Amino acid sequence: MLTELTSAPSRPASASSPALSVIIPTFNEVRNVPILVARLGEALKAIEWEVIFVDDDSPDGTAEAVRQIARTNPRVRCIRRIGRRGLAGACIEGMLSSSARAVAIMDGDLQHDEKLLPAMLGKIEAGADLAIGSRFVEGGSSEQGFSRVRQRGSAAATMLAQRLFGVTLSDPMSGFFMIDRAAFEKLAPKLSTRGFKILLDILASSRGSLKVVELPFVFGARQHGESKLDNMVVLEYLGLLLAKLSGDRISIRFILFALVGATGLAVHLLALHQALAFSVPFNWAQTIAAFTAMTWNFFLNNQLTYRDKRLKGVAMVVGLVTFYLVCSVGTVANVGVATWVYGAQPLWWLAGTAGAIMGVVFNYAASSALTWRDA
Ligand code: GDD
Ligand code: MN
């Protein structure tokens, strides 16, 4: 009796690890989830597969919708990430959570054609490290899925990547690809969790060591919900390019912080000019300008640089006050260093630059420890 019970197969034969894990990052895609799972089932009939949704705690209940399907479909899993945001980070985490020999990244909004997956898997099994769904090789297209502006922006971003990294691929910006597990595990520690451009990051970090194939597909129109790619994502992309160009010696976060600082200088000068035009005395005009610039920098950093740790409500007010404090001390450090350099070498531009660098580095270090510290 007992032997009968224990020897009975407790699980179906599919209990071995699947050949393919499809990773789907989601944010507010509740209506697309059931459709996508059904389409995957249809497209992957001949394959042992699983799908892992990585959801950043979407307010629309995407994670719950996934779990509901998972209760009756063991191919479906859900990772719910709390207090974090970011497409690239979600993809990396999903890929690391599986042990399949091939992992695919695919959007959750039905813009990617799941029917391409078997062909991609065929390429990986035949020895490719990376199979990319390309909108720009013969037979692919992006016209349905993109507005005119997005098409132009995407073309510009692609050209930049091709020039800067010598990438010869037609679509390094694609969000649809499959990678060999061993190749991915080797690269994973080098990848940035920020922004949208995980494929470009993989290509740039691998420095040409991967065997890559491109397969055409038609980028479809979004069915439900809306795109999360906004201006901030575009700036993050520029940050990623610069970070990769520095060989990862400079972090994207620092680059974004410095960029924001540069816009703050412009805001400062503009505010100073305005205040003086209203015949405010100079020292007061300078004070007003400094606060305007600090406030600007705070909000822009909160939107962009620390997008993944964005402060809201009371925490935001407290953050603003600590940011004022940090910047005030930073200014003292800035002036101190500039004066010291000027004393040693009376070149105004050298002393000014040294002071500014000191200020930015100090503000960056202090504000990431105080204002946007890890919870
Ligand atoms: N977990 C998580 N966290 N998922 C996210 C986040 C996030 O912060 N932001 C977006 N997503 C999910 C969306 O729910 C969707 O499933 C997928 O990532 C793609 O997001 P979209 O907002 O639909 O992006 P898109 O259509 O504008 O851009 C797509 O095409 C680009 C081609 O230029 C993406 O595939 C990009 O990666 C691709 O570069
Ligand atoms: Mn989309």
Coordinates of C-alpha atoms and ligand atoms in Angstrom, one line a residue:
M1 CA 0.0 0.0 0.0
L2 CA 2.6 2.4 1.1
T3 CA 5.0 1.5 -1.7
E4 CA 2.2 2.0 -4.1
L5 CA 1.6 5.4 -2.8
T6 CA 5.3 6.5 -2.8
S7 CA 6.1 4.9 -6.2
A8 CA 3.1 6.5 -7.9
P9 CA 4.4 9.4 -10.0
S10 CA 3.6 12.5 -8.0
R11 CA 4.0 14.8 -11.0
P12 CA 3.6 14.5 -14.7
A13 CA 6.6 13.8 -16.9
S14 CA 7.1 17.6 -17.5
A15 CA 8.6 17.9 -14.0
S16 CA 12.1 18.3 -15.6
S17 CA 13.3 21.8 -16.1
P18 CA 11.7 23.4 -19.2
A19 CA 13.8 24.0 -22.4
L20 CA 12.6 27.6 -22.6
S21 CA 11.6 30.2 -20.0
V22 CA 9.8 33.2 -21.3
I23 CA 10.3 36.3 -19.1
I24 CA 7.7 39.0 -19.3
P25 CA 8.2 42.2 -17.4
T26 CA 4.9 43.8 -16.6
F27 CA 3.6 47.1 -15.2
N28 CA -0.2 47.6 -15.5
E29 CA -0.9 44.9 -18.1
V30 CA -3.8 43.1 -16.4
R31 CA -5.9 42.8 -19.5
N32 CA -3.1 41.5 -21.6
V33 CA -2.0 38.7 -19.3
P34 CA -4.6 36.0 -20.1
I35 CA -4.5 36.7 -23.8
L36 CA -0.7 36.4 -23.8
V37 CA -0.7 33.1 -21.9
A38 CA -3.2 31.6 -24.3
R39 CA -1.1 32.7 -27.3
L40 CA 2.1 31.3 -25.8
G41 CA 0.3 28.0 -25.3
E42 CA -0.7 28.0 -28.9
A43 CA 2.7 29.0 -30.3
L44 CA 4.8 26.6 -28.1
K45 CA 2.9 23.4 -28.4
A46 CA 5.9 21.3 -29.3
I47 CA 8.2 22.8 -26.6
E48 CA 8.7 22.3 -22.9
W49 CA 8.2 25.9 -21.8
E50 CA 7.3 28.1 -18.8
V51 CA 6.5 31.8 -18.5
I52 CA 7.6 34.0 -15.6
F53 CA 5.9 37.4 -15.2
V54 CA 8.0 39.9 -13.3
D55 CA 5.6 42.5 -12.0
D56 CA 6.6 45.7 -10.2
D57 CA 3.5 45.6 -7.9
S58 CA 1.2 47.1 -10.6
P59 CA -1.7 48.9 -9.0
D60 CA -4.1 47.3 -11.6
G61 CA -3.6 43.9 -10.1
T62 CA -1.5 42.3 -12.8
A63 CA 0.3 40.0 -10.3
E64 CA -3.0 38.6 -8.9
A65 CA -4.2 38.0 -12.5
V66 CA -1.1 36.0 -13.2
R67 CA -1.4 34.0 -9.9
Q68 CA -4.9 33.2 -10.7
I69 CA -3.9 31.6 -14.0
A70 CA -0.9 29.9 -12.3
R71 CA -3.2 28.0 -9.9
T72 CA -4.4 25.9 -12.8
N73 CA -1.5 26.2 -15.2
P74 CA 1.8 25.1 -13.8
R75 CA 3.7 26.6 -16.7
V76 CA 2.9 30.1 -15.3
R77 CA 4.8 31.8 -12.5
C78 CA 4.8 35.3 -11.0
I79 CA 7.5 37.3 -9.3
R80 CA 6.0 40.3 -7.5
R81 CA 8.6 43.0 -6.8
I82 CA 7.7 45.5 -4.1
G83 CA 9.2 49.0 -3.8
R84 CA 11.2 48.7 -7.1
R85 CA 10.7 49.8 -10.6
G86 CA 12.6 49.2 -13.8
L87 CA 12.2 47.2 -16.9
A88 CA 15.8 46.0 -17.2
G89 CA 16.0 45.0 -13.6
A90 CA 12.8 43.1 -13.8
C91 CA 14.1 41.2 -16.9
I92 CA 17.4 40.3 -15.2
E93 CA 15.7 39.1 -12.1
G94 CA 13.3 36.9 -14.1
M95 CA 16.1 35.4 -16.2
L96 CA 18.1 34.6 -13.0
S97 CA 15.1 32.9 -11.4
S98 CA 14.9 30.2 -14.1
S99 CA 17.2 27.3 -15.0
A100 CA 16.1 26.7 -18.5
R101 CA 18.8 26.5 -21.1
A102 CA 17.3 29.2 -23.2
V103 CA 15.5 32.4 -21.8
A104 CA 13.5 34.8 -23.8
I105 CA 12.5 38.4 -23.0
M106 CA 9.2 39.6 -24.4
D107 CA 6.9 42.5 -23.7
G108 CA 3.6 41.9 -22.0
D109 CA 1.5 44.1 -24.2
L110 CA 1.1 41.8 -27.2
Q111 CA 3.4 44.0 -29.4
H112 CA 5.8 41.1 -29.8
D113 CA 5.0 38.1 -32.0
E114 CA 5.2 34.9 -29.9
K115 CA 5.1 32.8 -33.1
L116 CA 8.8 33.8 -33.5
L117 CA 9.8 31.9 -30.3
P118 CA 10.2 28.4 -31.8
A119 CA 12.5 29.7 -34.6
M120 CA 14.5 31.6 -32.0
L121 CA 14.9 28.5 -29.9
G122 CA 16.0 26.6 -33.0
K123 CA 18.8 29.1 -33.5
I124 CA 19.9 28.9 -29.8
E125 CA 19.9 25.1 -29.9
A126 CA 21.9 25.2 -33.1
G127 CA 24.6 27.1 -31.3
A128 CA 23.7 30.8 -31.4
D129 CA 24.2 32.7 -28.1
L130 CA 21.6 35.3 -28.8
A131 CA 18.6 35.4 -31.2
I132 CA 17.0 38.9 -31.7
G133 CA 13.6 39.7 -33.0
S134 CA 14.4 42.6 -35.3
R135 CA 12.0 45.1 -36.7
F136 CA 14.5 46.3 -39.3
V137 CA 15.8 43.3 -41.2
E138 CA 14.0 42.3 -44.4
G139 CA 10.5 41.1 -43.4
G140 CA 10.3 43.0 -40.1
S141 CA 8.6 46.3 -39.4
S142 CA 7.7 48.8 -36.6
E143 CA 5.1 51.0 -38.4
Q144 CA 2.1 49.5 -36.7
G145 CA 3.5 49.7 -33.2
F146 CA 5.1 53.1 -33.3
S147 CA 4.0 56.7 -33.8
R148 CA 6.1 58.8 -36.3
V149 CA 8.0 60.5 -33.4
R150 CA 8.8 57.1 -31.7
Q151 CA 10.1 55.8 -35.1
R152 CA 12.5 58.7 -35.5
G153 CA 13.6 58.5 -31.9
S154 CA 14.2 54.8 -32.2
A155 CA 16.2 55.3 -35.4
A156 CA 18.4 58.0 -33.7
A157 CA 19.0 55.8 -30.7
T158 CA 19.9 52.9 -32.9
M159 CA 22.4 55.0 -34.9
L160 CA 24.0 56.3 -31.7
A161 CA 24.5 52.7 -30.5
Q162 CA 25.9 51.6 -33.8
R163 CA 28.4 54.5 -34.0
L164 CA 29.5 54.4 -30.4
F165 CA 29.8 50.6 -29.9
G166 CA 30.4 49.5 -33.4
V167 CA 27.3 47.4 -33.1
T168 CA 26.5 46.2 -36.7
L169 CA 23.0 44.8 -35.8
S170 CA 19.9 46.3 -37.4
D171 CA 17.9 46.5 -34.1
P172 CA 20.0 46.7 -30.9
M173 CA 17.0 48.5 -29.3
S174 CA 14.7 45.5 -29.6
G175 CA 12.9 44.4 -26.5
F176 CA 12.4 40.9 -27.9
F177 CA 15.2 38.4 -27.8
M178 CA 16.3 35.0 -26.6
I179 CA 19.7 34.2 -25.0
D180 CA 21.6 31.1 -24.1
R181 CA 21.6 30.6 -20.3
A182 CA 25.4 30.1 -20.0
A183 CA 26.1 33.2 -22.0
F184 CA 23.6 35.2 -19.9
E185 CA 25.0 34.0 -16.6
K186 CA 28.4 35.2 -17.5
L187 CA 27.2 38.7 -18.4
A188 CA 24.7 39.1 -15.7
P189 CA 27.0 40.8 -13.1
K190 CA 27.9 43.5 -15.6
L191 CA 24.3 44.5 -16.6
S192 CA 22.6 47.6 -15.4
T193 CA 19.2 47.3 -13.8
R194 CA 18.1 50.7 -15.0
G195 CA 16.2 51.8 -18.1
F196 CA 14.8 50.0 -21.0
K197 CA 17.8 49.0 -23.0
I198 CA 18.8 45.7 -21.7
L199 CA 19.6 44.2 -25.1
L200 CA 22.0 47.0 -25.9
D201 CA 23.6 46.6 -22.5
I202 CA 24.1 42.8 -23.2
L203 CA 25.6 43.6 -26.6
A204 CA 27.9 46.4 -25.2
S205 CA 29.0 44.3 -22.2
S206 CA 29.8 41.2 -24.2
R207 CA 32.2 43.2 -26.4
G208 CA 31.5 41.2 -29.5
S209 CA 31.9 37.8 -27.9
L210 CA 28.4 36.5 -28.6
K211 CA 27.2 34.6 -31.6
V212 CA 24.2 36.7 -32.7
V213 CA 21.4 36.1 -35.2
E214 CA 18.5 38.4 -36.1
L215 CA 15.1 37.2 -37.1
P216 CA 12.5 39.6 -38.6
F217 CA 9.2 40.2 -36.9
V218 CA 6.4 42.8 -37.2
F219 CA 6.1 45.0 -34.2
G220 CA 2.4 45.1 -33.5
A221 CA 0.1 47.7 -32.1
R222 CA -0.5 47.8 -28.3
Q223 CA -3.9 46.3 -27.4
H224 CA -4.6 47.5 -23.9
G225 CA -3.0 49.9 -21.5
E226 CA -0.2 52.4 -22.4
S227 CA 3.5 52.6 -23.0
K228 CA 5.8 53.4 -20.1
L229 CA 8.6 54.8 -22.2
D230 CA 8.8 58.5 -21.5
N231 CA 11.3 61.3 -21.8
M232 CA 13.0 60.1 -18.6
V233 CA 13.7 56.8 -20.2
V234 CA 15.3 58.6 -23.1
L235 CA 17.6 60.4 -20.7
E236 CA 18.4 57.2 -18.9
Y237 CA 19.4 55.8 -22.2
L238 CA 22.0 58.6 -22.7
G239 CA 23.3 57.8 -19.2
L240 CA 23.7 54.2 -20.2
L241 CA 25.7 55.1 -23.3
L242 CA 28.0 57.3 -21.3
A243 CA 28.4 54.7 -18.6
K244 CA 29.3 52.0 -21.1
L245 CA 31.7 54.4 -22.9
S246 CA 33.5 55.0 -19.6
G247 CA 33.9 51.2 -19.4
D248 CA 31.5 51.2 -16.4
R249 CA 33.9 53.3 -14.4
I250 CA 31.3 56.0 -14.0
S251 CA 27.8 54.9 -12.9
I252 CA 24.7 55.9 -14.8
R253 CA 23.4 57.4 -11.6
F254 CA 26.3 59.7 -11.3
I255 CA 26.1 60.7 -14.9
L256 CA 22.4 61.6 -14.5
F257 CA 23.1 63.5 -11.3
A258 CA 25.8 65.6 -13.1
L259 CA 23.5 66.2 -16.1
V260 CA 20.8 67.4 -13.8
G261 CA 23.4 69.6 -12.1
A262 CA 24.3 71.2 -15.4
T263 CA 20.6 72.0 -16.1
G264 CA 20.5 73.5 -12.6
L265 CA 23.2 75.9 -13.4
A266 CA 21.2 77.2 -16.3
V267 CA 18.1 77.5 -14.1
H268 CA 20.3 79.4 -11.5
L269 CA 21.4 81.9 -14.1
L270 CA 17.9 82.4 -15.5
A271 CA 16.5 83.0 -12.0
L272 CA 19.3 85.4 -11.1
H273 CA 18.7 87.4 -14.3
Q274 CA 14.9 87.6 -13.6
A275 CA 15.4 88.6 -9.9
L276 CA 17.9 91.3 -10.9
A277 CA 15.4 92.5 -13.6
F278 CA 12.9 93.1 -10.7
S279 CA 15.7 95.1 -9.0
V280 CA 16.1 92.7 -6.1
P281 CA 19.5 93.4 -4.4
F282 CA 22.2 91.1 -5.6
N283 CA 22.8 89.0 -2.5
W284 CA 19.0 88.3 -2.3
A285 CA 18.8 87.7 -6.0
Q286 CA 21.6 85.2 -5.7
T287 CA 19.9 83.5 -2.7
I288 CA 16.6 83.2 -4.6
A289 CA 18.4 81.8 -7.6
A290 CA 20.3 79.2 -5.5
F291 CA 17.1 78.0 -3.9
T292 CA 15.3 77.9 -7.3
A293 CA 18.1 75.8 -8.7
M294 CA 18.3 73.4 -5.7
T295 CA 14.5 72.9 -5.9
W296 CA 14.7 72.2 -9.6
N297 CA 17.6 69.8 -9.1
F298 CA 15.8 68.0 -6.3
F299 CA 12.6 67.4 -8.4
L300 CA 14.5 66.4 -11.5
N301 CA 16.7 64.0 -9.6
N302 CA 13.7 62.6 -7.9
Q303 CA 12.1 62.0 -11.3
L304 CA 15.1 60.8 -13.2
T305 CA 18.3 60.0 -11.2
Y306 CA 16.4 58.3 -8.4
R307 CA 13.4 57.2 -10.4
D308 CA 13.6 53.7 -8.8
K309 CA 13.6 55.2 -5.3
R310 CA 11.3 58.1 -6.0
L311 CA 10.2 59.9 -2.8
K312 CA 6.5 60.8 -2.4
G313 CA 4.4 62.6 0.1
V314 CA 6.0 63.4 3.4
A315 CA 9.1 61.6 2.5
M316 CA 9.5 64.0 -0.4
V317 CA 9.2 67.1 1.8
V318 CA 11.8 65.6 4.2
G319 CA 14.0 64.7 1.2
L320 CA 13.8 68.3 -0.2
V321 CA 14.9 69.7 3.2
T322 CA 17.9 67.3 3.5
F323 CA 18.7 68.1 -0.1
Y324 CA 18.9 71.8 0.7
L325 CA 21.3 70.9 3.6
V326 CA 23.4 68.7 1.5
C327 CA 23.7 71.3 -1.3
S328 CA 24.6 74.0 1.2
V329 CA 27.5 72.0 2.6
G330 CA 28.4 71.1 -1.0
T331 CA 28.7 74.8 -1.8
V332 CA 31.1 75.3 1.1
A333 CA 33.2 72.4 -0.2
N334 CA 33.0 73.8 -3.7
V335 CA 34.2 77.3 -2.7
G336 CA 36.8 75.8 -0.3
V337 CA 38.5 73.7 -3.0
A338 CA 38.2 76.4 -5.7
T339 CA 39.9 78.9 -3.4
W340 CA 42.6 76.5 -2.5
V341 CA 43.4 75.7 -6.1
Y342 CA 43.3 79.3 -7.0
G343 CA 45.9 80.0 -4.3
A344 CA 48.2 77.4 -5.7
Q345 CA 47.6 78.2 -9.4
P346 CA 45.8 81.4 -10.2
L347 CA 43.8 80.2 -13.2
W348 CA 40.1 81.1 -12.8
W349 CA 38.8 78.3 -15.0
L350 CA 40.9 75.6 -13.4
A351 CA 39.9 76.7 -9.9
G352 CA 36.2 77.1 -10.9
T353 CA 36.1 73.6 -12.5
A354 CA 37.9 72.0 -9.6
G355 CA 35.4 73.6 -7.2
A356 CA 32.4 72.5 -9.3
I357 CA 33.6 68.9 -9.6
M358 CA 34.1 68.8 -5.8
G359 CA 30.6 70.2 -5.3
V360 CA 29.0 67.6 -7.7
V361 CA 30.8 64.7 -6.2
F362 CA 30.1 65.8 -2.7
N363 CA 26.4 66.5 -3.4
Y364 CA 26.1 63.1 -5.1
A365 CA 27.7 61.1 -2.3
A366 CA 25.9 63.0 0.5
S367 CA 22.4 63.0 -1.2
S368 CA 22.5 59.3 -2.0
A369 CA 23.4 58.6 1.6
L370 CA 20.9 61.1 3.1
T371 CA 18.1 62.1 0.7
W372 CA 17.6 59.0 -1.4
R373 CA 19.1 56.5 1.0
D374 CA 18.1 52.8 0.8
A375 CA 15.0 52.2 3.0
Ligands
GDD1 N1 8.3 45.0 -14.3 C1 8.3 46.1 -15.0 N2 8.8 47.3 -14.4 N3 7.8 46.1 -16.3 C2 7.8 47.3 -17.0 C3 8.3 48.5 -16.5 C4 8.8 48.5 -15.1 O1 9.2 49.5 -14.6 N4 8.1 49.4 -17.4 C5 7.6 48.8 -18.5 N5 7.4 47.5 -18.2 C6 6.8 46.4 -19.1 C7 5.5 46.8 -19.7 O2 4.4 46.4 -18.9 C8 5.6 45.9 -21.0 O3 5.2 44.6 -20.8 C9 7.0 46.0 -21.4 O4 7.7 46.3 -20.2 C10 7.4 47.0 -22.4 O5 7.0 48.3 -22.0 P1 6.2 49.4 -22.9 O6 5.9 50.5 -22.0 O7 5.1 48.7 -23.7 O8 7.4 49.8 -23.9 P2 7.4 50.2 -25.4 O9 6.4 49.4 -26.2 O10 7.2 51.7 -25.4 O11 8.8 49.9 -25.8 C11 9.1 48.6 -26.3 O12 9.7 48.7 -27.6 C12 11.0 49.3 -27.6 C13 11.5 49.3 -29.0 O13 12.1 50.5 -29.2 C14 10.1 47.8 -25.4 O14 10.2 46.4 -25.9 C15 11.4 48.3 -25.3 O15 12.3 47.5 -24.6 C16 12.0 48.5 -26.7 O16 13.2 49.0 -26.7
MN2 MN 4.8 48.3 -25.7

